[in-house]
XYZ file of C-alpha atoms in Angstrom:
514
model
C 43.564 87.241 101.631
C 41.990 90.438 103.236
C 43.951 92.275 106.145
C 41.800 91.181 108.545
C 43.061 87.420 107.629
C 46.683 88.015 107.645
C 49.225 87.061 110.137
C 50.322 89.731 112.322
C 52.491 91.635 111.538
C 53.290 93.329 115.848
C 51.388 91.901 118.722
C 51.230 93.689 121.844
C 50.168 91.724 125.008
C 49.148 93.045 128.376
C 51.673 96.429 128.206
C 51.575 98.597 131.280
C 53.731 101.371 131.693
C 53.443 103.872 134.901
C 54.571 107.036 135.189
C 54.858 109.296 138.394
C 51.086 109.611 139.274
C 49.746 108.683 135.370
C 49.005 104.993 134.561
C 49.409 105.685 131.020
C 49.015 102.252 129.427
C 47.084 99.492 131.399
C 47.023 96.093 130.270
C 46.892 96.851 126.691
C 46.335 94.058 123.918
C 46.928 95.208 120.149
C 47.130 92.872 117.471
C 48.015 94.508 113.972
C 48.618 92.472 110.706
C 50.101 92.205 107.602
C 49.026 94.689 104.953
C 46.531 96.351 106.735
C 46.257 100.369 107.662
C 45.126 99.978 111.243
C 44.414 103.444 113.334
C 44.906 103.352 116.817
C 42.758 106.163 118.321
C 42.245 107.984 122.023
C 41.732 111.444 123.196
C 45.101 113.845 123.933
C 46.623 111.473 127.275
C 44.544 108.216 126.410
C 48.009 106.552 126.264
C 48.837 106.300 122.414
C 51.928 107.854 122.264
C 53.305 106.139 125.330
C 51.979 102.980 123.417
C 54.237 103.391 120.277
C 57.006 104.290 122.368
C 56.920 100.935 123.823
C 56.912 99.041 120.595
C 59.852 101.640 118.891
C 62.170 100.405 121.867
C 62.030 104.327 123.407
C 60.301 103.351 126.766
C 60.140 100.313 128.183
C 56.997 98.373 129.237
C 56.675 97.843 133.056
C 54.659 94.780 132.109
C 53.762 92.982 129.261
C 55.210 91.582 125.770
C 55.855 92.328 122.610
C 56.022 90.075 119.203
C 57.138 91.259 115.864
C 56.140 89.182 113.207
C 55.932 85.816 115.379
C 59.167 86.686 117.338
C 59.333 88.121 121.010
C 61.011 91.197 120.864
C 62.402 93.297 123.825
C 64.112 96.764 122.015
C 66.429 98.463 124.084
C 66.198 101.202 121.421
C 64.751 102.452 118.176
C 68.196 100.900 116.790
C 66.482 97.525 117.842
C 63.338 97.994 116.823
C 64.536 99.562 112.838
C 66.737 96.315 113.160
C 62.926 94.212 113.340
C 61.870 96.478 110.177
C 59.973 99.034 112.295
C 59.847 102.480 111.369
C 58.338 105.670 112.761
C 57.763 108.710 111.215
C 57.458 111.731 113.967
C 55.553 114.447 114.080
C 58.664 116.389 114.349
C 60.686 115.847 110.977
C 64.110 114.859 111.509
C 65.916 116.027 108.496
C 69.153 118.142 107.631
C 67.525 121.505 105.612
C 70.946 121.541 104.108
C 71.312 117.843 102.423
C 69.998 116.665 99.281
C 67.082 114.426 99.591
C 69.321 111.416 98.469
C 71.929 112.017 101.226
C 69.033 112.556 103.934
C 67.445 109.148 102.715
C 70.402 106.947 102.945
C 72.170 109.435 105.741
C 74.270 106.838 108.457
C 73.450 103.575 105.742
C 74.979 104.809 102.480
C 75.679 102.584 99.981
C 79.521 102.387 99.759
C 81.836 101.805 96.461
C 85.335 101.241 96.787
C 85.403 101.991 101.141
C 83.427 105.940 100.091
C 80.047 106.674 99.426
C 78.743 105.757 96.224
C 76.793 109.355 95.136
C 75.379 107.781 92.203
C 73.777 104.498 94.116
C 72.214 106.652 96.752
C 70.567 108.764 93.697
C 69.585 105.920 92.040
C 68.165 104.218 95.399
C 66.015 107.762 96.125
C 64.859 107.137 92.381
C 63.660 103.655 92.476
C 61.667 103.984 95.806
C 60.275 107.047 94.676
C 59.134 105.039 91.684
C 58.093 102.059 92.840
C 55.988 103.632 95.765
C 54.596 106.762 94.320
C 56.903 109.319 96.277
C 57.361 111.618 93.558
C 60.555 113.752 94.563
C 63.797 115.202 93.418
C 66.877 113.488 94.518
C 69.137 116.455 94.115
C 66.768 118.248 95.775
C 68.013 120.513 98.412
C 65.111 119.468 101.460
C 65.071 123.096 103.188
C 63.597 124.022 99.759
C 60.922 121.566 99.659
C 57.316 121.959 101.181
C 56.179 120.552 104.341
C 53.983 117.330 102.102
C 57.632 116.630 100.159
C 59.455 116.630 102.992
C 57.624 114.174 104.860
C 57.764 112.214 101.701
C 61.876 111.881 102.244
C 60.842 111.077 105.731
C 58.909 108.034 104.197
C 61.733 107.081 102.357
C 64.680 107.051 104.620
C 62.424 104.262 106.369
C 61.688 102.580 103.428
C 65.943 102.609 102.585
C 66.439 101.064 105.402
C 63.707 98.014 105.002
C 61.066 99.044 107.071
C 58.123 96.516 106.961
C 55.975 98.174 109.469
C 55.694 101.722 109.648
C 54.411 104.125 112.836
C 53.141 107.527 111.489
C 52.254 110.023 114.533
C 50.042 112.548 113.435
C 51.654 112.335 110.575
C 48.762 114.875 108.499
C 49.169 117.372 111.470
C 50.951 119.749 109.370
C 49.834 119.058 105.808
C 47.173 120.499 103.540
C 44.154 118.592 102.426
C 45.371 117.863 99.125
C 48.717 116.572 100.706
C 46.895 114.842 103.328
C 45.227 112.821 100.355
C 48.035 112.180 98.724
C 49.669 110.816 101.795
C 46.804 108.188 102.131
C 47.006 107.256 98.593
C 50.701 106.234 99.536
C 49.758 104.509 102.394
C 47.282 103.031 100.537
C 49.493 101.790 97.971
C 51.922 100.264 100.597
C 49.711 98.266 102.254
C 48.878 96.792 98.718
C 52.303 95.456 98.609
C 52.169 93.610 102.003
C 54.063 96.600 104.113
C 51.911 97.438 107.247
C 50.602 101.087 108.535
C 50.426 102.086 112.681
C 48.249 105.210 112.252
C 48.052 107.309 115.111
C 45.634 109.844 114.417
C 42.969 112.219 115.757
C 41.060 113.122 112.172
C 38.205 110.873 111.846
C 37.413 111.238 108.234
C 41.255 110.189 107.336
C 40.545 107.143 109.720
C 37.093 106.039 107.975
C 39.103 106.845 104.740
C 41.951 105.565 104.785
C 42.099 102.291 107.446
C 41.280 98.532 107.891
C 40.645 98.636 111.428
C 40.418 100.635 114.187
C 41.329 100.481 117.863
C 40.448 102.995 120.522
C 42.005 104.348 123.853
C 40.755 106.083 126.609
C 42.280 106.509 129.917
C 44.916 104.002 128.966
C 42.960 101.041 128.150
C 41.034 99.527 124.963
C 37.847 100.573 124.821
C 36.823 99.475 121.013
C 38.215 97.363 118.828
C 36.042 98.521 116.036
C 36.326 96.868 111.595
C 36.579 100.538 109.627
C 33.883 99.204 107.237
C 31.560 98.511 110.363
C 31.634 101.466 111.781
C 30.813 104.831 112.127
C 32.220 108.861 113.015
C 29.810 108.731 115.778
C 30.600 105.383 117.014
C 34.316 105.679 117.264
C 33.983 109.751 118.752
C 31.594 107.834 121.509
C 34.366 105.451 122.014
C 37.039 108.015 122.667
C 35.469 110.371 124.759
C 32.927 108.149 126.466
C 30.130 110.567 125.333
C 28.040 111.483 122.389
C 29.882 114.342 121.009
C 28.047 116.445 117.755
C 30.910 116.597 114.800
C 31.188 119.448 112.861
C 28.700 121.699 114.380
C 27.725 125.035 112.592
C 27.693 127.408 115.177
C 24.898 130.492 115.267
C 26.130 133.838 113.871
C 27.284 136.251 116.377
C 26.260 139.748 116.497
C 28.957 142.404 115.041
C 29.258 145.943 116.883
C 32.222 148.244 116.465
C 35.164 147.764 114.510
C 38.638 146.419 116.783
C 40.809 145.746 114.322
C 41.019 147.693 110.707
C 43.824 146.403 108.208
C 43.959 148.649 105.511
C 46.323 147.803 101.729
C 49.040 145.966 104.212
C 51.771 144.595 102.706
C 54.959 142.398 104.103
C 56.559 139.500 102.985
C 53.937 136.885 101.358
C 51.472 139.084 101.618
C 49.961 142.192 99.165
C 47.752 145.035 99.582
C 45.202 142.875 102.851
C 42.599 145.301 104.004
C 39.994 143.357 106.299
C 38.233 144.521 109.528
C 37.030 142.328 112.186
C 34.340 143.897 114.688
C 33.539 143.105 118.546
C 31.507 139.685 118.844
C 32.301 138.670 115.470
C 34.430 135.876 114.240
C 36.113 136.074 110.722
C 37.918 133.258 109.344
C 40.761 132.950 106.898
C 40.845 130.200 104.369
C 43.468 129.128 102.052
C 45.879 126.556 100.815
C 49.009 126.846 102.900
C 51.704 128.980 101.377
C 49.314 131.834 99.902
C 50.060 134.625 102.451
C 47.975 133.641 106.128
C 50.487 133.094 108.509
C 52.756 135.891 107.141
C 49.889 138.128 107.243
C 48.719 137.116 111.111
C 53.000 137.723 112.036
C 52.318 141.291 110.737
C 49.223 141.661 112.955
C 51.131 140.244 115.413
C 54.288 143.019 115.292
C 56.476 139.519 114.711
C 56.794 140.595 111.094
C 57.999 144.000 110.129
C 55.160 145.833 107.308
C 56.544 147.658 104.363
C 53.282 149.207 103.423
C 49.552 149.723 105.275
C 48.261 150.787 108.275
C 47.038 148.927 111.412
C 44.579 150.144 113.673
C 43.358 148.266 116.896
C 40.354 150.482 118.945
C 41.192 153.277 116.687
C 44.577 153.404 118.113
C 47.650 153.179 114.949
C 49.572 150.217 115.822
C 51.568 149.693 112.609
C 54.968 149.734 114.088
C 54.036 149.273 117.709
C 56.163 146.286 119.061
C 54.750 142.632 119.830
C 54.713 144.107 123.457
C 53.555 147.244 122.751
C 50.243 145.570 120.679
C 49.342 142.734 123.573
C 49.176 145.548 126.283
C 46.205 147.871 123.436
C 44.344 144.943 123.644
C 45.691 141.539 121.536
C 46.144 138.042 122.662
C 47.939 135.814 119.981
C 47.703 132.046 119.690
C 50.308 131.456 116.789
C 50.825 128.109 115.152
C 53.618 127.060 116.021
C 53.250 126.541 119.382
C 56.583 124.713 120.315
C 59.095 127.674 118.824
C 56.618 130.704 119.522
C 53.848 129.935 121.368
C 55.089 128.341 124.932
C 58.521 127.871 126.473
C 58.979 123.760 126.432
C 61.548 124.002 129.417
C 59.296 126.001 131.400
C 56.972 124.633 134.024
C 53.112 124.242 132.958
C 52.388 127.214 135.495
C 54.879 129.303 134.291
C 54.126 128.993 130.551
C 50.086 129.961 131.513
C 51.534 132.806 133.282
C 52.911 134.578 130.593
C 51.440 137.774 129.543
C 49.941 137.674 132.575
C 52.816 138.650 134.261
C 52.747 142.204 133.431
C 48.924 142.625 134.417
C 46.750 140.442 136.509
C 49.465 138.490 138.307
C 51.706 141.221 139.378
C 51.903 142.321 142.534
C 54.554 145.514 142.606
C 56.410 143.891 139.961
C 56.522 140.326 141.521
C 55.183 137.292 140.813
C 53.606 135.598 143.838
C 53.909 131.495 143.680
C 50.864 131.158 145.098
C 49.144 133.471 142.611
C 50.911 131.757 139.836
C 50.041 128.281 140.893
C 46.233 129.268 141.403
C 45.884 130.656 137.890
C 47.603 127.488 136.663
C 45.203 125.312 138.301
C 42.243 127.408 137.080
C 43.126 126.866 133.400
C 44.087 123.639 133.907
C 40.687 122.631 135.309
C 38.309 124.834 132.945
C 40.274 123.746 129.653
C 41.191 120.329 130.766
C 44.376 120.208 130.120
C 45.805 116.715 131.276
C 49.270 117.695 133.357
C 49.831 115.523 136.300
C 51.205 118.666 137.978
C 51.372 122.285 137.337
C 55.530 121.869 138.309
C 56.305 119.325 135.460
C 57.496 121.088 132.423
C 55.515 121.967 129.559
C 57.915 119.394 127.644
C 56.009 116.678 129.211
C 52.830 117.096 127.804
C 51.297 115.837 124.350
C 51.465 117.905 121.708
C 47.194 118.435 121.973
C 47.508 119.286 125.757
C 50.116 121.915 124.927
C 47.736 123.328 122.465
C 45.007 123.515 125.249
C 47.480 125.351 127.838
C 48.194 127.908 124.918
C 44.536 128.692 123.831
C 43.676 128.731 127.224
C 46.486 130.693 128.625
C 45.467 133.649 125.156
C 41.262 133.083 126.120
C 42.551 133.992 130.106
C 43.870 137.609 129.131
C 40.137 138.823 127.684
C 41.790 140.887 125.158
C 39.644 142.433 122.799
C 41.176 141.425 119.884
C 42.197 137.428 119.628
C 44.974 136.483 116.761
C 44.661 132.701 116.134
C 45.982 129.970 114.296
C 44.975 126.219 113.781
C 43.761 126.502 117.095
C 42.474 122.712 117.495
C 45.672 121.094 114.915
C 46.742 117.817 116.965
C 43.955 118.001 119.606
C 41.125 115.411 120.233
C 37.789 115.380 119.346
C 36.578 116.239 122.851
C 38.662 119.190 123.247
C 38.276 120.483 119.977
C 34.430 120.739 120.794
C 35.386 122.327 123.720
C 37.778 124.907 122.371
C 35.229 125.294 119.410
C 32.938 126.155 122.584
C 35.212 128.180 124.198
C 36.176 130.472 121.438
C 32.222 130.771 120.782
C 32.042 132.393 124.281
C 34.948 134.557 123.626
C 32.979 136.114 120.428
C 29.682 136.317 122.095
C 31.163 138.471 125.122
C 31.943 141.021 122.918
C 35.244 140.175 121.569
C 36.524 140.237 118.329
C 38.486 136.667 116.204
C 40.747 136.464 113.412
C 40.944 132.756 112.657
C 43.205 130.957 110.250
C 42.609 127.181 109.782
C 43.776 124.410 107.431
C 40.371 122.868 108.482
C 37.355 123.921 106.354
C 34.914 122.556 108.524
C 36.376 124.804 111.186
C 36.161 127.674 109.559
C 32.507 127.137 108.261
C 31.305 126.047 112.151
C 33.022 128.985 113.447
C 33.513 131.870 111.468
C 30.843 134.985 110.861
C 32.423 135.802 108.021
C 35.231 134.077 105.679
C 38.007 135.806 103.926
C 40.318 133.487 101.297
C 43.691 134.088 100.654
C 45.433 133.175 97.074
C 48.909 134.102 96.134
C 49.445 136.675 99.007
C 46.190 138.743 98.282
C 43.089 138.115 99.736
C 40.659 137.246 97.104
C 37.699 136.644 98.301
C 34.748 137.743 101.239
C 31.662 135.657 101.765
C 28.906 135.722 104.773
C 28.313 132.521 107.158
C 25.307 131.151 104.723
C 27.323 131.801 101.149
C 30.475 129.863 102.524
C 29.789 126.145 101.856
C 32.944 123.858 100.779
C 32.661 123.719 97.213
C 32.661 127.445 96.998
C 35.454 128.095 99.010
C 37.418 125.309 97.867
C 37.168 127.038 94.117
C 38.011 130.512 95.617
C 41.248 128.896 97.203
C 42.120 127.337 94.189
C 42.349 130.929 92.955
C 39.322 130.213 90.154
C 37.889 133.814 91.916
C 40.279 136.399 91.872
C 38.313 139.693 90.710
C 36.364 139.997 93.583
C 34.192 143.160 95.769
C 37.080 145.187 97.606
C 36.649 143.084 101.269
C 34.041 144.669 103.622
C 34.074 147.878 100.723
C 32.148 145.531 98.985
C 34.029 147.839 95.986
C 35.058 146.037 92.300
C 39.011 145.408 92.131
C 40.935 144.621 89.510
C 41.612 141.159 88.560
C 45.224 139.818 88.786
């Protein structure tokens, strides 16, 4: 019997659920079944998360029902819904760094000997679900050791300890590397096999065409398509979410370089050994590489958020090597880092506050105040030109999806015109329609004379955007190519660290080999 066949395995009938001035899910039908990978897809606000919400038990439905395999449900909480053998796996891991994985898997339902918890059991648990479902890990593991892939493997786990037959994943390749991405779907693959059934909420299309049965799409909190995997196509199911045609994984023009704004010469901090790099005025230079090998350390450092032990920074000629983060945003550097819950914006924060910062200091002051007016015009600005979906500029940045909160950030960095822009992942957990758009806008950023230092997990990002492409292996980087000598295969080897005796970058100088 093929998925599409099965019984279903969660049926959700006309849900509608209103918030104050957002109709975020209106009269919604979804019908998943048994043993199927089915992908529920919509741009950033189209009304998925609010969606899966409903059917963990964390909101409830204004209108509308909900049947778990043939039984009408109504969860008063995620408690309720675990009890029905749903689980969800969060963007946001929810794990204790300082457990083993065996006592995070089987935390608060331990298998008990003799009134205690039964060490052994819970190892031996971790062991056989690890076994059974391809989740290769180490039950003594301690998890703040493991990588981000291995630790959303535990996160797999603990739902499948506690008998989850259903399972939500949000986002849930957001933070991993391609190869961990792959494995993931291999997983998923694997549990579907055995009859357990996959909720993907997603915004990658190649995972989707991948890696599900079925498809359904969002948009402006409604079904649009209801589309069979197999049937269908990238462009077909981007038309679908943003109601347009929308041109995938463009390769923009090259740019054209002038003067030199930032020079990096033999840097070295944690993670990171001997960088030199420059990146000029209307140029755009990407940085590839596995995750691990150096990048983000390397952008901190640029950033003053991580202290240098060795090198010299220059931005406009001016030595900024131990100049503080303030000190380097007021020469000339807007930052969008990557994690943009912890660094980037202040959650509690209203939505006009948060795109008011940096700002503050320069175009919004007015001797040394902030004018409300002033602040709530800039908001509004940003919020219209990068369409940021906030149903006020008031409502804290809390409230918004994890892809609008990446719009107010990159638009909030674009807004300050600095010379030199720092960013990273800048479209990770956004919609295809926006991430054209920030593609689009950081395009116009370049070509008005301003220089980009880009680090991506996404390869076809980097190709599309970057001028030129720098890798980095084990801390170093390894490797400089133009636009037209970077194609996949080439810089897939380089970041596999098959080239590491490479020209000295922009020296164009031999090195030695590692």
């Amino acid at each position: 019997m093929t998925p599409q066949q099965a019984d279903p395995a969660v049926e959700l009938r006309g849900i509608t659920k209103r918030f104050p001035g957002t109709l975020a899910n209106d009269a919604v039908d979804l019908t998943v079944r048994r043993g199927e990978i089915h992908a529920l897809m919509g741009e950033n606000g189209a009304g998925k998360s609010t969606l899966m919400s409903i059917l963990y038990g964390m909101t409830r439905a204004d209108a509308g029902s909900v049947r778990v395999d043939g039984r009408e449900t109504d969860f008063a909480s995620p408690s309720d819904a675990m009890a029905a053998g749903l689980g969800m796996l969060h963007q946001s891991f929810k794990l204790f760094d300082s457990l083993s994985v065996a006592e995070n898997v089987v935390y608060a339902a331990e298998p008990r000997r003799f009134g205690l918890v039964d060490r052994a059991a819970a190892r031996r648990r971790v062991r056989t679900l690890a076994e059974e479902h391809g989740l290769a890990v180490d039950p003594d593991a301690r998890v703040g050791d493991l990588p981000v892939g291995l630790r959303q493997r535990v996160e797999i786990l603990k739902l499948l300890h506690r008998g989850a037959r259903t399972l939500i994943l949000d986002e849930p390749t957001a933070v991993l590397t391609p190869a961990e991405a792959d494995a993931l779907f291999a997983v998923l693959k694997s549990l579907a096999a055995q009859g357990r059934t996959v909720i993907l909420v997603t915004h990658k299309l190649r995972e989707v065409l991948e890696g599900s049965d079925r498809v359904t799409v969002l948009r402006d909190g409604r079904v649009v398509a209801r589309l069979v995997t197999a049937e269908t196509s990238a462009d077909e199911i981007a038309a679908a979410m943003t109601g347009r045609a929308v041109e995938l994984d463009r390769i923009h023009a090259p740019g054209t370089p002038g003067d030199v704004v930032l020079d990096v010469s033999d840097l070295a901090t944690d993670g990171v050994r001997e960088a030199s790099l420059t990146v000029r005025a209307g140029e755009i230079v990407g940085i590839a590489g596995v995750a691990g090998n150096g990048q983000s350390e390397l952008i901190e450092a640029l950033a003053g958020l991580r202290p240098t032990t060795a090198g010299r920074v220059s931005l406009l000629d001016a030595d900024i090597t131990h100049a503080s983060a303030t000190g380097r945003r007021l020469g000339g550097l807007a930052y969008v880092p990557e994690d943009r819950h912890a660094i980037g914006t202040a959650p509690a924060a209203s939505v006009a506050e948060n795109l008011a910062m940096g700002h503050h200091r320069t175009s919004l002051s007015s001797r040394g105040l902030l004018p409300p007016a002033g602040v709530r015009a800039h908001a509004r600005q940003l919020i219209d030109r990068f369409g940021i979906k906030a149903p006020a500029p008031e409502v804290p940045a809390a409230a918004l999806s994890g892809g609008n909160l990446q719009k107010l950030l990159i638009g909030r960095e674009l807004a300050h015109e600095a010379p030199l822009l720092l960013v990273e992942q800048p479209t990770r957990g956004v919609d295809i329609g926006a991430i054209q758009n920030i593609h689009d806008q950081l395009i116009a950023y370049r070509d008005a004379g301003h220089a980009v230092l880009l680090v991506s997990a996404e390869l076809s990002e980097i190709r599309g955007l970057a001028d030129r492409v720098l890798v980095m292996y084990e801390g170093r980087i390894t490797a400089s190519y133009e636009k037209d000598e970077a194609d996949e295969r080439t810089l897939g080897l380089a970041m596999a660290g098959a080239r590491v005796a490479v020209e000295a970058v922009d020296r164009h100088e031999p090195s030695d080999a590692d």
